[in-house]
Amino acid sequence: MQNLPKNKKILLFDGVCNLCNDAVQFIIKNDKNDIFRFVPLQSELGIEICNYIGVDQTKMDSIILYNPGVAYYYKSSAVLGIGENLGGIYSLASVFKIFPEKLRNYIYDYIAGNRYKWYGKKESCMIPTPELKAKFL
């Protein structure tokens, strides 16, 4: 855990989920301040981070936004944190904090529970292009 960049936020995601992969591509495209680094939940490092922060990734049907040495967020709170960190119009997502987390997570869980059916699934985690390799840990 010592080798994680301290000045970056780590986004752990389902590496075989098409919706998640599209979301990662969207975040990379809009991450103008180079804030995020990405780790598939299924990878060795993803498993190591989950164990370190005390999250059972086998039961986690979510993305995790991890700020090393500070905190981690998952489900709707991670989505809102991503929007806030992207800035600009995406920071307006924080308006959804007016809704109780339980309600936000209910909607998140509904989408997460249907993501493979609606968007499909890959056989293996995506391989980043050479230009994107630095964004993945």
mmCIF file with all atom_site columns, C-alpha atoms in Angstrom:
data_model
loop_
_atom_site.group_PDB
_atom_site.id
_atom_site.type_symbol
_atom_site.label_atom_id
_atom_site.label_alt_id
_atom_site.label_comp_id
_atom_site.label_asym_id
_atom_site.label_entity_id
_atom_site.label_seq_id
_atom_site.pdbx_PDB_ins_code
_atom_site.Cartn_x
_atom_site.Cartn_y
_atom_site.Cartn_z
_atom_site.occupancy
_atom_site.B_iso_or_equiv
_atom_site.pdbx_formal_charge
_atom_site.auth_seq_id
_atom_site.auth_comp_id
_atom_site.auth_asym_id
_atom_site.auth_atom_id
_atom_site.pdbx_PDB_model_num
ATOM 1   C CA . MET A 1 1   ? 0.000   0.000   0.000   1.00 0.00 ? 1   MET A CA 1
ATOM 2   C CA . GLN A 1 2   ? 3.058   2.209   0.307   1.00 0.00 ? 2   GLN A CA 1
ATOM 3   C CA . ASN A 1 3   ? 3.418   2.511   -3.472  1.00 0.00 ? 3   ASN A CA 1
ATOM 4   C CA . LEU A 1 4   ? 0.024   4.124   -4.064  1.00 0.00 ? 4   LEU A CA 1
ATOM 5   C CA . PRO A 1 5   ? 0.259   7.726   -5.203  1.00 0.00 ? 5   PRO A CA 1
ATOM 6   C CA . LYS A 1 6   ? -0.659  9.934   -2.243  1.00 0.00 ? 6   LYS A CA 1
ATOM 7   C CA . ASN A 1 7   ? -1.789  12.858  -4.374  1.00 0.00 ? 7   ASN A CA 1
ATOM 8   C CA . LYS A 1 8   ? -4.224  10.834  -6.533  1.00 0.00 ? 8   LYS A CA 1
ATOM 9   C CA . LYS A 1 9   ? -7.634  9.355   -5.874  1.00 0.00 ? 9   LYS A CA 1
ATOM 10  C CA . ILE A 1 10  ? -7.942  5.669   -6.679  1.00 0.00 ? 10  ILE A CA 1
ATOM 11  C CA . LEU A 1 11  ? -11.085 4.448   -8.424  1.00 0.00 ? 11  LEU A CA 1
ATOM 12  C CA . LEU A 1 12  ? -11.666 0.715   -8.024  1.00 0.00 ? 12  LEU A CA 1
ATOM 13  C CA . PHE A 1 13  ? -14.126 -0.582  -10.605 1.00 0.00 ? 13  PHE A CA 1
ATOM 14  C CA . ASP A 1 14  ? -15.552 -3.813  -11.999 1.00 0.00 ? 14  ASP A CA 1
ATOM 15  C CA . GLY A 1 15  ? -13.071 -4.520  -14.777 1.00 0.00 ? 15  GLY A CA 1
ATOM 16  C CA . VAL A 1 16  ? -15.390 -6.831  -16.734 1.00 0.00 ? 16  VAL A CA 1
ATOM 17  C CA . CYS A 1 17  ? -18.467 -4.571  -16.677 1.00 0.00 ? 17  CYS A CA 1
ATOM 18  C CA . ASN A 1 18  ? -19.119 -2.659  -19.902 1.00 0.00 ? 18  ASN A CA 1
ATOM 19  C CA . LEU A 1 19  ? -20.956 0.140   -18.047 1.00 0.00 ? 19  LEU A CA 1
ATOM 20  C CA . CYS A 1 20  ? -18.057 0.490   -15.613 1.00 0.00 ? 20  CYS A CA 1
ATOM 21  C CA . ASN A 1 21  ? -15.494 0.515   -18.425 1.00 0.00 ? 21  ASN A CA 1
ATOM 22  C CA . ASP A 1 22  ? -17.481 3.193   -20.260 1.00 0.00 ? 22  ASP A CA 1
ATOM 23  C CA . ALA A 1 23  ? -17.642 5.214   -17.029 1.00 0.00 ? 23  ALA A CA 1
ATOM 24  C CA . VAL A 1 24  ? -13.849 4.902   -16.614 1.00 0.00 ? 24  VAL A CA 1
ATOM 25  C CA . GLN A 1 25  ? -13.337 6.114   -20.193 1.00 0.00 ? 25  GLN A CA 1
ATOM 26  C CA . PHE A 1 26  ? -15.679 9.056   -19.515 1.00 0.00 ? 26  PHE A CA 1
ATOM 27  C CA . ILE A 1 27  ? -13.817 9.967   -16.308 1.00 0.00 ? 27  ILE A CA 1
ATOM 28  C CA . ILE A 1 28  ? -10.422 9.769   -18.038 1.00 0.00 ? 28  ILE A CA 1
ATOM 29  C CA . LYS A 1 29  ? -11.670 12.037  -20.830 1.00 0.00 ? 29  LYS A CA 1
ATOM 30  C CA . ASN A 1 30  ? -13.001 14.603  -18.337 1.00 0.00 ? 30  ASN A CA 1
ATOM 31  C CA . ASP A 1 31  ? -10.257 14.373  -15.695 1.00 0.00 ? 31  ASP A CA 1
ATOM 32  C CA . LYS A 1 32  ? -8.626  17.656  -16.743 1.00 0.00 ? 32  LYS A CA 1
ATOM 33  C CA . ASN A 1 33  ? -6.605  17.937  -13.497 1.00 0.00 ? 33  ASN A CA 1
ATOM 34  C CA . ASP A 1 34  ? -5.289  14.332  -13.622 1.00 0.00 ? 34  ASP A CA 1
ATOM 35  C CA . ILE A 1 35  ? -6.837  13.454  -10.246 1.00 0.00 ? 35  ILE A CA 1
ATOM 36  C CA . PHE A 1 36  ? -7.757  9.795   -10.728 1.00 0.00 ? 36  PHE A CA 1
ATOM 37  C CA . ARG A 1 37  ? -5.952  6.494   -11.060 1.00 0.00 ? 37  ARG A CA 1
ATOM 38  C CA . PHE A 1 38  ? -7.857  3.300   -11.887 1.00 0.00 ? 38  PHE A CA 1
ATOM 39  C CA . VAL A 1 39  ? -7.673  -0.240  -10.533 1.00 0.00 ? 39  VAL A CA 1
ATOM 40  C CA . PRO A 1 40  ? -9.951  -3.142  -11.489 1.00 0.00 ? 40  PRO A CA 1
ATOM 41  C CA . LEU A 1 41  ? -11.505 -4.766  -8.412  1.00 0.00 ? 41  LEU A CA 1
ATOM 42  C CA . GLN A 1 42  ? -10.503 -8.165  -9.813  1.00 0.00 ? 42  GLN A CA 1
ATOM 43  C CA . SER A 1 43  ? -6.802  -7.317  -10.029 1.00 0.00 ? 43  SER A CA 1
ATOM 44  C CA . GLU A 1 44  ? -4.192  -8.222  -7.408  1.00 0.00 ? 44  GLU A CA 1
ATOM 45  C CA . LEU A 1 45  ? -3.881  -4.575  -6.403  1.00 0.00 ? 45  LEU A CA 1
ATOM 46  C CA . GLY A 1 46  ? -7.670  -4.173  -6.311  1.00 0.00 ? 46  GLY A CA 1
ATOM 47  C CA . ILE A 1 47  ? -7.952  -7.133  -3.945  1.00 0.00 ? 47  ILE A CA 1
ATOM 48  C CA . GLU A 1 48  ? -5.041  -5.821  -1.849  1.00 0.00 ? 48  GLU A CA 1
ATOM 49  C CA . ILE A 1 49  ? -6.615  -2.361  -1.510  1.00 0.00 ? 49  ILE A CA 1
ATOM 50  C CA . CYS A 1 50  ? -10.001 -3.849  -0.596  1.00 0.00 ? 50  CYS A CA 1
ATOM 51  C CA . ASN A 1 51  ? -8.380  -6.034  2.068   1.00 0.00 ? 51  ASN A CA 1
ATOM 52  C CA . TYR A 1 52  ? -6.441  -3.039  3.392   1.00 0.00 ? 52  TYR A CA 1
ATOM 53  C CA . ILE A 1 53  ? -9.538  -0.843  3.776   1.00 0.00 ? 53  ILE A CA 1
ATOM 54  C CA . GLY A 1 54  ? -11.651 -3.748  5.050   1.00 0.00 ? 54  GLY A CA 1
ATOM 55  C CA . VAL A 1 55  ? -14.013 -4.187  2.103   1.00 0.00 ? 55  VAL A CA 1
ATOM 56  C CA . ASP A 1 56  ? -14.944 -7.679  0.884   1.00 0.00 ? 56  ASP A CA 1
ATOM 57  C CA . GLN A 1 57  ? -14.735 -7.109  -2.876  1.00 0.00 ? 57  GLN A CA 1
ATOM 58  C CA . THR A 1 58  ? -16.515 -10.421 -3.530  1.00 0.00 ? 58  THR A CA 1
ATOM 59  C CA . LYS A 1 59  ? -19.614 -8.910  -1.913  1.00 0.00 ? 59  LYS A CA 1
ATOM 60  C CA . MET A 1 60  ? -19.057 -5.437  -3.303  1.00 0.00 ? 60  MET A CA 1
ATOM 61  C CA . ASP A 1 61  ? -21.316 -4.668  -6.244  1.00 0.00 ? 61  ASP A CA 1
ATOM 62  C CA . SER A 1 62  ? -19.975 -1.140  -6.471  1.00 0.00 ? 62  SER A CA 1
ATOM 63  C CA . ILE A 1 63  ? -17.240 1.230   -7.396  1.00 0.00 ? 63  ILE A CA 1
ATOM 64  C CA . ILE A 1 64  ? -14.960 2.458   -4.646  1.00 0.00 ? 64  ILE A CA 1
ATOM 65  C CA . LEU A 1 65  ? -13.377 5.896   -4.561  1.00 0.00 ? 65  LEU A CA 1
ATOM 66  C CA . TYR A 1 66  ? -10.304 5.630   -2.347  1.00 0.00 ? 66  TYR A CA 1
ATOM 67  C CA . ASN A 1 67  ? -8.299  8.628   -1.204  1.00 0.00 ? 67  ASN A CA 1
ATOM 68  C CA . PRO A 1 68  ? -5.180  6.903   0.226   1.00 0.00 ? 68  PRO A CA 1
ATOM 69  C CA . GLY A 1 69  ? -4.570  7.684   3.860   1.00 0.00 ? 69  GLY A CA 1
ATOM 70  C CA . VAL A 1 70  ? -7.798  9.700   4.130   1.00 0.00 ? 70  VAL A CA 1
ATOM 71  C CA . ALA A 1 71  ? -11.066 7.869   3.368   1.00 0.00 ? 71  ALA A CA 1
ATOM 72  C CA . TYR A 1 72  ? -12.974 5.719   0.924   1.00 0.00 ? 72  TYR A CA 1
ATOM 73  C CA . TYR A 1 73  ? -16.468 6.001   -0.525  1.00 0.00 ? 73  TYR A CA 1
ATOM 74  C CA . TYR A 1 74  ? -18.621 3.540   -2.394  1.00 0.00 ? 74  TYR A CA 1
ATOM 75  C CA . LYS A 1 75  ? -21.885 3.348   -4.303  1.00 0.00 ? 75  LYS A CA 1
ATOM 76  C CA . SER A 1 76  ? -23.665 6.688   -4.745  1.00 0.00 ? 76  SER A CA 1
ATOM 77  C CA . SER A 1 77  ? -21.212 8.536   -2.491  1.00 0.00 ? 77  SER A CA 1
ATOM 78  C CA . ALA A 1 78  ? -18.356 7.465   -4.780  1.00 0.00 ? 78  ALA A CA 1
ATOM 79  C CA . VAL A 1 79  ? -20.274 8.655   -7.845  1.00 0.00 ? 79  VAL A CA 1
ATOM 80  C CA . LEU A 1 80  ? -20.927 12.041  -6.247  1.00 0.00 ? 80  LEU A CA 1
ATOM 81  C CA . GLY A 1 81  ? -17.284 12.287  -5.150  1.00 0.00 ? 81  GLY A CA 1
ATOM 82  C CA . ILE A 1 82  ? -16.141 11.598  -8.695  1.00 0.00 ? 82  ILE A CA 1
ATOM 83  C CA . GLY A 1 83  ? -18.394 14.358  -10.014 1.00 0.00 ? 83  GLY A CA 1
ATOM 84  C CA . GLU A 1 84  ? -17.134 16.811  -7.410  1.00 0.00 ? 84  GLU A CA 1
ATOM 85  C CA . ASN A 1 85  ? -13.509 16.020  -8.268  1.00 0.00 ? 85  ASN A CA 1
ATOM 86  C CA . LEU A 1 86  ? -14.077 16.342  -12.017 1.00 0.00 ? 86  LEU A CA 1
ATOM 87  C CA . GLY A 1 87  ? -15.315 19.853  -11.361 1.00 0.00 ? 87  GLY A CA 1
ATOM 88  C CA . GLY A 1 88  ? -17.196 22.063  -13.791 1.00 0.00 ? 88  GLY A CA 1
ATOM 89  C CA . ILE A 1 89  ? -20.712 20.975  -14.617 1.00 0.00 ? 89  ILE A CA 1
ATOM 90  C CA . TYR A 1 90  ? -20.047 17.525  -13.094 1.00 0.00 ? 90  TYR A CA 1
ATOM 91  C CA . SER A 1 91  ? -19.682 19.066  -9.645  1.00 0.00 ? 91  SER A CA 1
ATOM 92  C CA . LEU A 1 92  ? -23.409 19.837  -9.841  1.00 0.00 ? 92  LEU A CA 1
ATOM 93  C CA . ALA A 1 93  ? -23.958 16.147  -9.077  1.00 0.00 ? 93  ALA A CA 1
ATOM 94  C CA . SER A 1 94  ? -23.404 17.086  -5.424  1.00 0.00 ? 94  SER A CA 1
ATOM 95  C CA . VAL A 1 95  ? -26.942 18.494  -5.433  1.00 0.00 ? 95  VAL A CA 1
ATOM 96  C CA . PHE A 1 96  ? -28.070 14.859  -5.063  1.00 0.00 ? 96  PHE A CA 1
ATOM 97  C CA . LYS A 1 97  ? -26.634 14.888  -1.537  1.00 0.00 ? 97  LYS A CA 1
ATOM 98  C CA . ILE A 1 98  ? -29.956 16.412  -0.488  1.00 0.00 ? 98  ILE A CA 1
ATOM 99  C CA . PHE A 1 99  ? -31.410 12.928  -0.857  1.00 0.00 ? 99  PHE A CA 1
ATOM 100 C CA . PRO A 1 100 ? -30.737 10.409  1.897   1.00 0.00 ? 100 PRO A CA 1
ATOM 101 C CA . GLU A 1 101 ? -27.838 8.073   1.154   1.00 0.00 ? 101 GLU A CA 1
ATOM 102 C CA . LYS A 1 102 ? -30.136 5.090   1.594   1.00 0.00 ? 102 LYS A CA 1
ATOM 103 C CA . LEU A 1 103 ? -32.366 6.317   -1.264  1.00 0.00 ? 103 LEU A CA 1
ATOM 104 C CA . ARG A 1 104 ? -29.392 7.163   -3.490  1.00 0.00 ? 104 ARG A CA 1
ATOM 105 C CA . ASN A 1 105 ? -27.898 3.716   -2.855  1.00 0.00 ? 105 ASN A CA 1
ATOM 106 C CA . TYR A 1 106 ? -31.226 2.017   -3.605  1.00 0.00 ? 106 TYR A CA 1
ATOM 107 C CA . ILE A 1 107 ? -31.157 3.563   -7.087  1.00 0.00 ? 107 ILE A CA 1
ATOM 108 C CA . TYR A 1 108 ? -27.451 2.796   -7.437  1.00 0.00 ? 108 TYR A CA 1
ATOM 109 C CA . ASP A 1 109 ? -28.025 -0.849  -6.418  1.00 0.00 ? 109 ASP A CA 1
ATOM 110 C CA . TYR A 1 110 ? -30.850 -1.203  -8.941  1.00 0.00 ? 110 TYR A CA 1
ATOM 111 C CA . ILE A 1 111 ? -28.595 -0.049  -11.770 1.00 0.00 ? 111 ILE A CA 1
ATOM 112 C CA . ALA A 1 112 ? -25.619 -2.087  -10.485 1.00 0.00 ? 112 ALA A CA 1
ATOM 113 C CA . GLY A 1 113 ? -27.786 -5.197  -10.183 1.00 0.00 ? 113 GLY A CA 1
ATOM 114 C CA . ASN A 1 114 ? -28.851 -4.922  -13.823 1.00 0.00 ? 114 ASN A CA 1
ATOM 115 C CA . ARG A 1 115 ? -25.636 -3.623  -15.385 1.00 0.00 ? 115 ARG A CA 1
ATOM 116 C CA . TYR A 1 116 ? -24.582 -6.922  -16.973 1.00 0.00 ? 116 TYR A CA 1
ATOM 117 C CA . LYS A 1 117 ? -28.070 -7.519  -18.380 1.00 0.00 ? 117 LYS A CA 1
ATOM 118 C CA . TRP A 1 118 ? -28.369 -3.980  -19.782 1.00 0.00 ? 118 TRP A CA 1
ATOM 119 C CA . TYR A 1 119 ? -24.769 -3.266  -20.842 1.00 0.00 ? 119 TYR A CA 1
ATOM 120 C CA . GLY A 1 120 ? -23.091 -6.653  -21.082 1.00 0.00 ? 120 GLY A CA 1
ATOM 121 C CA . LYS A 1 121 ? -19.888 -8.015  -19.671 1.00 0.00 ? 121 LYS A CA 1
ATOM 122 C CA . LYS A 1 122 ? -16.379 -8.693  -20.942 1.00 0.00 ? 122 LYS A CA 1
ATOM 123 C CA . GLU A 1 123 ? -14.563 -11.985 -20.510 1.00 0.00 ? 123 GLU A CA 1
ATOM 124 C CA . SER A 1 124 ? -11.591 -10.213 -18.927 1.00 0.00 ? 124 SER A CA 1
ATOM 125 C CA . CYS A 1 125 ? -10.565 -6.808  -17.640 1.00 0.00 ? 125 CYS A CA 1
ATOM 126 C CA . MET A 1 126 ? -9.857  -4.166  -20.265 1.00 0.00 ? 126 MET A CA 1
ATOM 127 C CA . ILE A 1 127 ? -6.279  -3.610  -21.344 1.00 0.00 ? 127 ILE A CA 1
ATOM 128 C CA . PRO A 1 128 ? -5.490  0.112   -21.425 1.00 0.00 ? 128 PRO A CA 1
ATOM 129 C CA . THR A 1 129 ? -3.945  1.581   -24.531 1.00 0.00 ? 129 THR A CA 1
ATOM 130 C CA . PRO A 1 130 ? -0.286  2.647   -24.231 1.00 0.00 ? 130 PRO A CA 1
ATOM 131 C CA . GLU A 1 131 ? -1.336  6.296   -23.838 1.00 0.00 ? 131 GLU A CA 1
ATOM 132 C CA . LEU A 1 132 ? -3.711  5.434   -20.987 1.00 0.00 ? 132 LEU A CA 1
ATOM 133 C CA . LYS A 1 133 ? -1.418  2.990   -19.175 1.00 0.00 ? 133 LYS A CA 1
ATOM 134 C CA . ALA A 1 134 ? -0.171  5.660   -16.750 1.00 0.00 ? 134 ALA A CA 1
ATOM 135 C CA . LYS A 1 135 ? -3.746  6.129   -15.477 1.00 0.00 ? 135 LYS A CA 1
ATOM 136 C CA . PHE A 1 136 ? -3.970  2.501   -14.328 1.00 0.00 ? 136 PHE A CA 1
ATOM 137 C CA . LEU A 1 137 ? -2.154  1.042   -11.355 1.00 0.00 ? 137 LEU A CA 1
#
